[in-house]
PDB file of C-alpha atoms in Angstrom:
ATOM      1  CA  MET A 285      21.732 -24.409  29.841  1.00 38.00           C
ATOM      2  CA  ARG A 286      18.388 -23.151  28.522  1.00 35.00           C
ATOM      3  CA  ARG A 287      18.354 -19.526  27.438  1.00 31.00           C
ATOM      4  CA  ALA A 288      15.441 -17.363  28.453  1.00 38.00           C
ATOM      5  CA  PHE A 289      14.121 -14.175  26.953  1.00 36.00           C
ATOM      6  CA  TRP A 290      11.352 -11.673  27.486  1.00 48.00           C
ATOM      7  CA  LEU A 291       8.881 -11.049  24.695  1.00 41.00           C
ATOM      8  CA  LEU A 292       7.412  -7.547  24.797  1.00 49.00           C
ATOM      9  CA  ILE A 293       4.174  -7.151  22.899  1.00 41.00           C
ATOM     10  CA  LEU A 294       3.050  -3.588  22.211  1.00 48.00           C
ATOM     11  CA  ALA A 295      -0.474  -2.522  21.326  1.00 47.00           C
ATOM     12  CA  THR A 296      -0.898   0.779  19.501  1.00 46.00           C
ATOM     13  CA  LEU A 297      -4.150   2.713  19.721  1.00 49.00           C
ATOM     14  CA  LEU A 298      -4.994   5.491  17.284  1.00 50.00           C
ATOM     15  CA  ARG A 299      -7.377   8.164  18.515  1.00 51.00           C
ATOM     16  CA  GLY A 300     -10.201   8.631  16.021  1.00 51.00           C
ATOM     17  CA  SER A 301     -13.871   9.416  15.854  1.00 47.00           C
ATOM     18  CA  VAL A 302     -16.253   7.811  18.333  1.00 51.00           C
ATOM     19  CA  PRO A 303     -18.994   5.683  16.697  1.00 56.00           C
ATOM     20  CA  GLY A 304     -22.457   7.127  17.101  1.00 77.00           C
ATOM     21  CA  PRO A 305     -25.679   8.023  15.268  1.00 86.00           C
ATOM     22  CA  HIS A 306     -23.968  10.680  13.113  1.00 90.00           C
ATOM     23  CA  GLN A 307     -21.387   8.182  11.899  1.00 93.00           C
ATOM     24  CA  ARG A 308     -23.975   5.499  11.159  1.00 92.00           C
ATOM     25  CA  PHE A 309     -26.146   7.943   9.214  1.00 94.00           C
ATOM     26  CA  LEU A 310     -23.153   9.270   7.251  1.00 95.00           C
ATOM     27  CA  LEU A 311     -22.017   5.763   6.317  1.00 95.00           C
ATOM     28  CA  LYS A 312     -25.465   4.981   4.932  1.00 95.00           C
ATOM     29  CA  GLU A 313     -25.600   8.270   3.013  1.00 95.00           C
ATOM     30  CA  LEU A 314     -22.166   7.888   1.424  1.00 96.00           C
ATOM     31  CA  LEU A 315     -22.758   4.302   0.334  1.00 96.00           C
ATOM     32  CA  ARG A 316     -26.370   4.787  -0.806  1.00 95.00           C
ATOM     33  CA  ASP A 317     -25.557   5.205  -4.525  1.00 94.00           C
ATOM     34  CA  TYR A 318     -21.851   4.421  -4.333  1.00 96.00           C
ATOM     35  CA  ASN A 319     -20.409   2.039  -6.934  1.00 96.00           C
ATOM     36  CA  PRO A 320     -17.014   0.568  -5.919  1.00 96.00           C
ATOM     37  CA  MET A 321     -16.316  -0.231  -9.582  1.00 95.00           C
ATOM     38  CA  GLU A 322     -16.589   3.443 -10.594  1.00 95.00           C
ATOM     39  CA  ARG A 323     -13.391   5.492 -10.703  1.00 94.00           C
ATOM     40  CA  PRO A 324     -14.066   8.266  -8.118  1.00 95.00           C
ATOM     41  CA  VAL A 325     -13.382  11.458 -10.079  1.00 94.00           C
ATOM     42  CA  ALA A 326     -15.498  14.593 -10.621  1.00 91.00           C
ATOM     43  CA  ASN A 327     -14.740  14.516 -14.368  1.00 92.00           C
ATOM     44  CA  ASP A 328     -14.445  11.207 -16.207  1.00 91.00           C
ATOM     45  CA  SER A 329     -11.906  12.712 -18.605  1.00 91.00           C
ATOM     46  CA  HIS A 330      -9.474  13.451 -15.763  1.00 92.00           C
ATOM     47  CA  ALA A 331      -6.935  11.002 -14.388  1.00 92.00           C
ATOM     48  CA  LEU A 332      -7.189   9.943 -10.762  1.00 92.00           C
ATOM     49  CA  THR A 333      -3.962  10.597  -8.873  1.00 92.00           C
ATOM     50  CA  VAL A 334      -2.704   7.852  -6.577  1.00 90.00           C
ATOM     51  CA  GLN A 335       0.198   8.624  -4.247  1.00 87.00           C
ATOM     52  CA  PHE A 336       2.170   5.388  -4.214  1.00 84.00           C
ATOM     53  CA  SER A 337       4.279   5.095  -1.073  1.00 80.00           C
ATOM     54  CA  PHE A 338       6.518   2.076  -0.538  1.00 79.00           C
ATOM     55  CA  THR A 339       7.552   1.542   3.068  1.00 81.00           C
ATOM     56  CA  LEU A 340      10.256  -1.105   3.216  1.00 81.00           C
ATOM     57  CA  ILE A 341      10.273  -3.047   6.472  1.00 80.00           C
ATOM     58  CA  GLN A 342      12.713  -5.840   5.724  1.00 78.00           C
ATOM     59  CA  VAL A 343      14.506  -7.770   3.004  1.00 78.00           C
ATOM     60  CA  MET A 344      13.495 -11.190   4.229  1.00 76.00           C
ATOM     61  CA  ASP A 345      15.357 -13.369   1.751  1.00 75.00           C
ATOM     62  CA  VAL A 346      17.408 -13.342  -1.442  1.00 74.00           C
ATOM     63  CA  ASP A 347      17.240 -16.768  -3.070  1.00 72.00           C
ATOM     64  CA  GLU A 348      20.188 -16.965  -5.451  1.00 63.00           C
ATOM     65  CA  LYS A 349      19.184 -20.349  -6.860  1.00 58.00           C
ATOM     66  CA  SER A 350      15.551 -19.522  -7.579  1.00 56.00           C
ATOM     67  CA  GLN A 351      16.329 -15.858  -8.479  1.00 52.00           C
ATOM     68  CA  ILE A 352      13.707 -14.599  -6.020  1.00 55.00           C
ATOM     69  CA  LEU A 353      13.624 -11.604  -3.647  1.00 59.00           C
ATOM     70  CA  THR A 354      11.269 -11.560  -0.651  1.00 64.00           C
ATOM     71  CA  THR A 355      10.452  -8.219   0.993  1.00 68.00           C
ATOM     72  CA  ASN A 356       8.061  -7.024   3.683  1.00 68.00           C
ATOM     73  CA  ALA A 357       6.426  -3.692   2.907  1.00 66.00           C
ATOM     74  CA  TRP A 358       3.208  -1.725   2.623  1.00 68.00           C
ATOM     75  CA  LEU A 359       1.635   0.784   0.312  1.00 64.00           C
ATOM     76  CA  GLN A 360      -1.066   3.954  -1.059  1.00 73.00           C
ATOM     77  CA  MET A 361      -3.169   7.126  -0.977  1.00 83.00           C
ATOM     78  CA  TRP A 362      -5.708   8.934  -3.162  1.00 92.00           C
ATOM     79  CA  TYR A 363      -8.753  11.233  -3.100  1.00 92.00           C
ATOM     80  CA  ASP A 364     -12.268   9.874  -3.557  1.00 94.00           C
ATOM     81  CA  HIS A 365     -14.593  12.562  -4.909  1.00 95.00           C
ATOM     82  CA  TYR A 366     -17.677  10.720  -3.642  1.00 95.00           C
ATOM     83  CA  LEU A 367     -16.513  10.181  -0.062  1.00 96.00           C
ATOM     84  CA  GLN A 368     -16.617  13.765   1.234  1.00 96.00           C
ATOM     85  CA  TRP A 369     -18.721  15.390   3.937  1.00 95.00           C
ATOM     86  CA  ASN A 370     -19.133  18.590   5.927  1.00 94.00           C
ATOM     87  CA  GLN A 371     -17.893  17.971   9.465  1.00 92.00           C
ATOM     88  CA  SER A 372     -20.261  20.604  10.886  1.00 91.00           C
ATOM     89  CA  GLU A 373     -23.217  18.502   9.704  1.00 92.00           C
ATOM     90  CA  TYR A 374     -21.824  15.352  11.322  1.00 92.00           C
ATOM     91  CA  PRO A 375     -20.353  16.411  14.706  1.00 90.00           C
ATOM     92  CA  GLY A 376     -17.468  14.289  15.903  1.00 88.00           C
ATOM     93  CA  VAL A 377     -17.040  12.380  12.637  1.00 92.00           C
ATOM     94  CA  LYS A 378     -13.517  13.219  11.467  1.00 93.00           C
ATOM     95  CA  ASN A 379     -12.867  10.008   9.559  1.00 94.00           C
ATOM     96  CA  LEU A 380     -14.486   6.760   8.501  1.00 95.00           C
ATOM     97  CA  ARG A 381     -13.270   3.246   7.829  1.00 95.00           C
ATOM     98  CA  PHE A 382     -14.407   1.088   4.945  1.00 96.00           C
ATOM     99  CA  THR A 383     -13.504  -2.408   3.841  1.00 95.00           C
ATOM    100  CA  PRO A 384     -11.752  -2.622   0.436  1.00 93.00           C
ATOM    101  CA  ASP A 385     -14.899  -4.259  -0.971  1.00 94.00           C
ATOM    102  CA  GLN A 386     -17.099  -1.297  -0.028  1.00 97.00           C
ATOM    103  CA  VAL A 387     -15.173   1.446  -1.838  1.00 97.00           C
ATOM    104  CA  TRP A 388     -13.040   1.872  -4.930  1.00 95.00           C
ATOM    105  CA  THR A 389      -9.386   0.929  -4.488  1.00 94.00           C
ATOM    106  CA  PRO A 390      -6.627   1.081  -7.124  1.00 91.00           C
ATOM    107  CA  ASP A 391      -5.766  -2.283  -8.656  1.00 88.00           C
ATOM    108  CA  ILE A 392      -2.020  -1.833  -8.167  1.00 85.00           C
ATOM    109  CA  LEU A 393      -0.113  -5.099  -8.312  1.00 83.00           C
ATOM    110  CA  LEU A 394       3.482  -6.274  -8.384  1.00 82.00           C
ATOM    111  CA  TYR A 395       4.084  -7.055 -12.073  1.00 83.00           C
ATOM    112  CA  ASN A 396       7.150  -9.219 -11.508  1.00 81.00           C
ATOM    113  CA  SER A 397       5.579 -11.224  -8.692  1.00 80.00           C
ATOM    114  CA  ALA A 398       6.861 -14.752  -8.094  1.00 79.00           C
ATOM    115  CA  HIS A 399       4.272 -15.546  -5.414  1.00 73.00           C
ATOM    116  CA  ASP A 400       1.955 -18.496  -6.049  1.00 72.00           C
ATOM    117  CA  LYS A 401      -1.040 -16.263  -5.185  1.00 70.00           C
ATOM    118  CA  PHE A 402       0.417 -13.303  -7.119  1.00 65.00           C
ATOM    119  CA  ASP A 403      -0.954 -10.716  -4.636  1.00 66.00           C
ATOM    120  CA  ALA A 404       0.107 -11.435  -1.055  1.00 66.00           C
ATOM    121  CA  THR A 405      -1.116  -8.262   0.660  1.00 72.00           C
ATOM    122  CA  PHE A 406      -3.316  -8.417   3.752  1.00 78.00           C
ATOM    123  CA  LYS A 407      -6.577  -6.547   3.169  1.00 84.00           C
ATOM    124  CA  THR A 408      -6.988  -3.777   5.749  1.00 88.00           C
ATOM    125  CA  ASN A 409      -9.581  -1.019   6.116  1.00 93.00           C
ATOM    126  CA  VAL A 410      -9.486   2.115   3.973  1.00 94.00           C
ATOM    127  CA  LEU A 411      -9.253   5.209   6.211  1.00 94.00           C
ATOM    128  CA  VAL A 412     -11.119   8.228   4.771  1.00 96.00           C
ATOM    129  CA  ASN A 413     -11.319  11.790   6.103  1.00 94.00           C
ATOM    130  CA  SER A 414     -13.954  14.437   5.364  1.00 95.00           C
ATOM    131  CA  SER A 415     -12.079  15.824   2.337  1.00 95.00           C
ATOM    132  CA  GLY A 416     -12.168  12.411   0.653  1.00 95.00           C
ATOM    133  CA  PHE A 417      -8.510  11.643   1.304  1.00 94.00           C
ATOM    134  CA  CYS A 418      -8.126   7.846   1.390  1.00 94.00           C
ATOM    135  CA  GLU A 419      -5.311   5.910   3.011  1.00 92.00           C
ATOM    136  CA  TYR A 420      -4.952   2.235   2.215  1.00 90.00           C
ATOM    137  CA  LEU A 421      -1.947   0.609   3.853  1.00 84.00           C
ATOM    138  CA  PRO A 422      -2.170  -3.149   3.343  1.00 84.00           C
ATOM    139  CA  PRO A 423       0.935  -4.868   4.725  1.00 80.00           C
ATOM    140  CA  GLY A 424       2.343  -7.478   2.404  1.00 79.00           C
ATOM    141  CA  ILE A 425       5.157  -9.921   1.839  1.00 79.00           C
ATOM    142  CA  PHE A 426       6.238  -9.418  -1.757  1.00 80.00           C
ATOM    143  CA  VAL A 427       7.989 -12.248  -3.559  1.00 81.00           C
ATOM    144  CA  SER A 428       9.516 -10.944  -6.781  1.00 80.00           C
ATOM    145  CA  THR A 429      11.829 -12.147  -9.506  1.00 81.00           C
ATOM    146  CA  CYS A 430      15.403 -10.844  -9.406  1.00 79.00           C
ATOM    147  CA  ASN A 431      18.351 -11.545 -11.678  1.00 77.00           C
ATOM    148  CA  VAL A 432      20.935 -12.545  -9.061  1.00 73.00           C
ATOM    149  CA  ASP A 433      24.588 -12.478 -10.154  1.00 71.00           C
ATOM    150  CA  VAL A 434      26.842 -14.457  -7.799  1.00 63.00           C
ATOM    151  CA  ARG A 435      30.103 -14.204  -9.746  1.00 68.00           C
ATOM    152  CA  TRP A 436      31.651 -12.069  -7.005  1.00 60.00           C
ATOM    153  CA  PHE A 437      30.267 -14.091  -4.075  1.00 66.00           C
ATOM    154  CA  PRO A 438      30.523 -13.398  -1.144  1.00 67.00           C
ATOM    155  CA  PHE A 439      31.172  -9.747  -2.035  1.00 62.00           C
ATOM    156  CA  ASP A 440      28.429  -9.488  -4.647  1.00 64.00           C
ATOM    157  CA  ILE A 441      26.103  -6.507  -4.987  1.00 75.00           C
ATOM    158  CA  GLN A 442      22.616  -7.207  -6.297  1.00 75.00           C
ATOM    159  CA  ARG A 443      20.158  -4.790  -7.902  1.00 80.00           C
ATOM    160  CA  CYS A 444      16.569  -5.989  -7.678  1.00 81.00           C
ATOM    161  CA  GLU A 445      13.506  -4.279  -9.120  1.00 80.00           C
ATOM    162  CA  LEU A 446       9.929  -4.311  -7.878  1.00 81.00           C
ATOM    163  CA  LYS A 447       7.654  -3.284 -10.736  1.00 83.00           C
ATOM    164  CA  PHE A 448       4.277  -1.992  -9.529  1.00 84.00           C
ATOM    165  CA  GLY A 449       1.436  -0.743 -11.668  1.00 84.00           C
ATOM    166  CA  SER A 450      -2.283  -0.771 -12.304  1.00 87.00           C
ATOM    167  CA  TRP A 451      -3.533  -4.006 -13.806  1.00 87.00           C
ATOM    168  CA  THR A 452      -6.380  -2.486 -15.866  1.00 90.00           C
ATOM    169  CA  PHE A 453      -5.982   1.321 -15.914  1.00 89.00           C
ATOM    170  CA  ASP A 454      -3.616   3.181 -18.235  1.00 86.00           C
ATOM    171  CA  GLY A 455      -1.945   6.535 -17.570  1.00 85.00           C
ATOM    172  CA  TRP A 456      -4.909   8.483 -18.929  1.00 89.00           C
ATOM    173  CA  LEU A 457      -7.140   7.129 -16.162  1.00 92.00           C
ATOM    174  CA  LEU A 458      -4.771   6.509 -13.260  1.00 89.00           C
ATOM    175  CA  ASP A 459      -1.806   8.767 -12.521  1.00 89.00           C
ATOM    176  CA  ILE A 460       0.475   6.874 -10.143  1.00 86.00           C
ATOM    177  CA  GLN A 461       2.848   9.321  -8.467  1.00 86.00           C
ATOM    178  CA  MET A 462       5.708   7.573  -6.735  1.00 81.00           C
ATOM    179  CA  LYS A 463       6.995   8.945  -3.467  1.00 80.00           C
ATOM    180  CA  GLU A 464      10.479   8.323  -2.153  1.00 80.00           C
ATOM    181  CA  ALA A 465      10.758   4.922  -0.492  1.00 80.00           C
ATOM    182  CA  ASP A 466      10.506   5.092   3.296  1.00 80.00           C
ATOM    183  CA  VAL A 467      13.205   3.043   5.029  1.00 80.00           C
ATOM    184  CA  THR A 468      13.056   4.731   8.451  1.00 80.00           C
ATOM    185  CA  GLY A 469      11.605   1.579  10.000  1.00 80.00           C
ATOM    186  CA  TYR A 470      13.806  -0.824   8.051  1.00 80.00           C
ATOM    187  CA  MET A 471      15.051  -3.869   9.972  1.00 80.00           C
ATOM    188  CA  PRO A 472      18.501  -5.045   8.801  1.00 80.00           C
ATOM    189  CA  ASN A 473      18.989  -8.457   7.253  1.00 73.00           C
ATOM    190  CA  GLY A 474      21.698 -10.610   8.826  1.00 74.00           C
ATOM    191  CA  GLU A 475      23.144 -11.551   5.433  1.00 74.00           C
ATOM    192  CA  TRP A 476      22.445  -8.582   3.164  1.00 72.00           C
ATOM    193  CA  ASP A 477      23.117  -4.853   3.586  1.00 74.00           C
ATOM    194  CA  LEU A 478      20.697  -2.386   1.999  1.00 75.00           C
ATOM    195  CA  LEU A 479      22.832   0.103   0.039  1.00 72.00           C
ATOM    196  CA  GLY A 480      19.963   2.289  -1.115  1.00 69.00           C
ATOM    197  CA  THR A 481      16.654   2.609  -2.945  1.00 75.00           C
ATOM    198  CA  ALA A 482      15.641   4.422  -6.120  1.00 68.00           C
ATOM    199  CA  GLU A 483      12.337   5.143  -7.854  1.00 62.00           C
ATOM    200  CA  GLN A 484      11.537   5.204 -11.570  1.00 66.00           C
ATOM    201  CA  HIS A 485       8.198   6.308 -13.008  1.00 62.00           C
ATOM    202  CA  THR A 486       7.124   5.013 -16.440  1.00 65.00           C
ATOM    203  CA  ILE A 487       3.811   6.062 -17.998  1.00 60.00           C
ATOM    204  CA  PHE A 488       1.955   3.965 -20.568  1.00 55.00           C
ATOM    205  CA  LYS A 489      -0.892   5.709 -22.396  1.00 52.00           C
TER     206      LYS A 489
END
């Protein structure tokens, strides 16, 4: 007997600003002298703070033989000093969207990546509000190395680390502040139980 199922596809719409002449003019003004390679701070001697949020969606696979962990997650937030505007001067423009190539984005990568392309995140738009607050939430499937110990199989407990950091900025220039991992939307794995998550912040200057 063939088994049938219903597939429910949901579309989510976020209410935002309506495109118009004010938005087009503001986009041109903000990007006129903008350099996406320039760290967006008011004072070059100050570190730029990046709120690093790790939202864990699923542990997709734990490969004991290859010592590899595969997770599905997304990431990060910061303030861009150059992407600010007065809402009263641009009626109706509460936020803007930029591609990652148009504006500065932190070069945060998974140091212990085991992916053949190293960075497997999907590039999404950067959402910016009038105060310069930037949200960049690229979903990604992270393939990382993990020292898997199977001596107590099938009752083994594994501890895997995902080491994220800036590839070119040190702690004097980029202050990565880790937030508690969000597992509210976590989807259980049929083979592995998630016992917990922990964060550790190490600064290199």
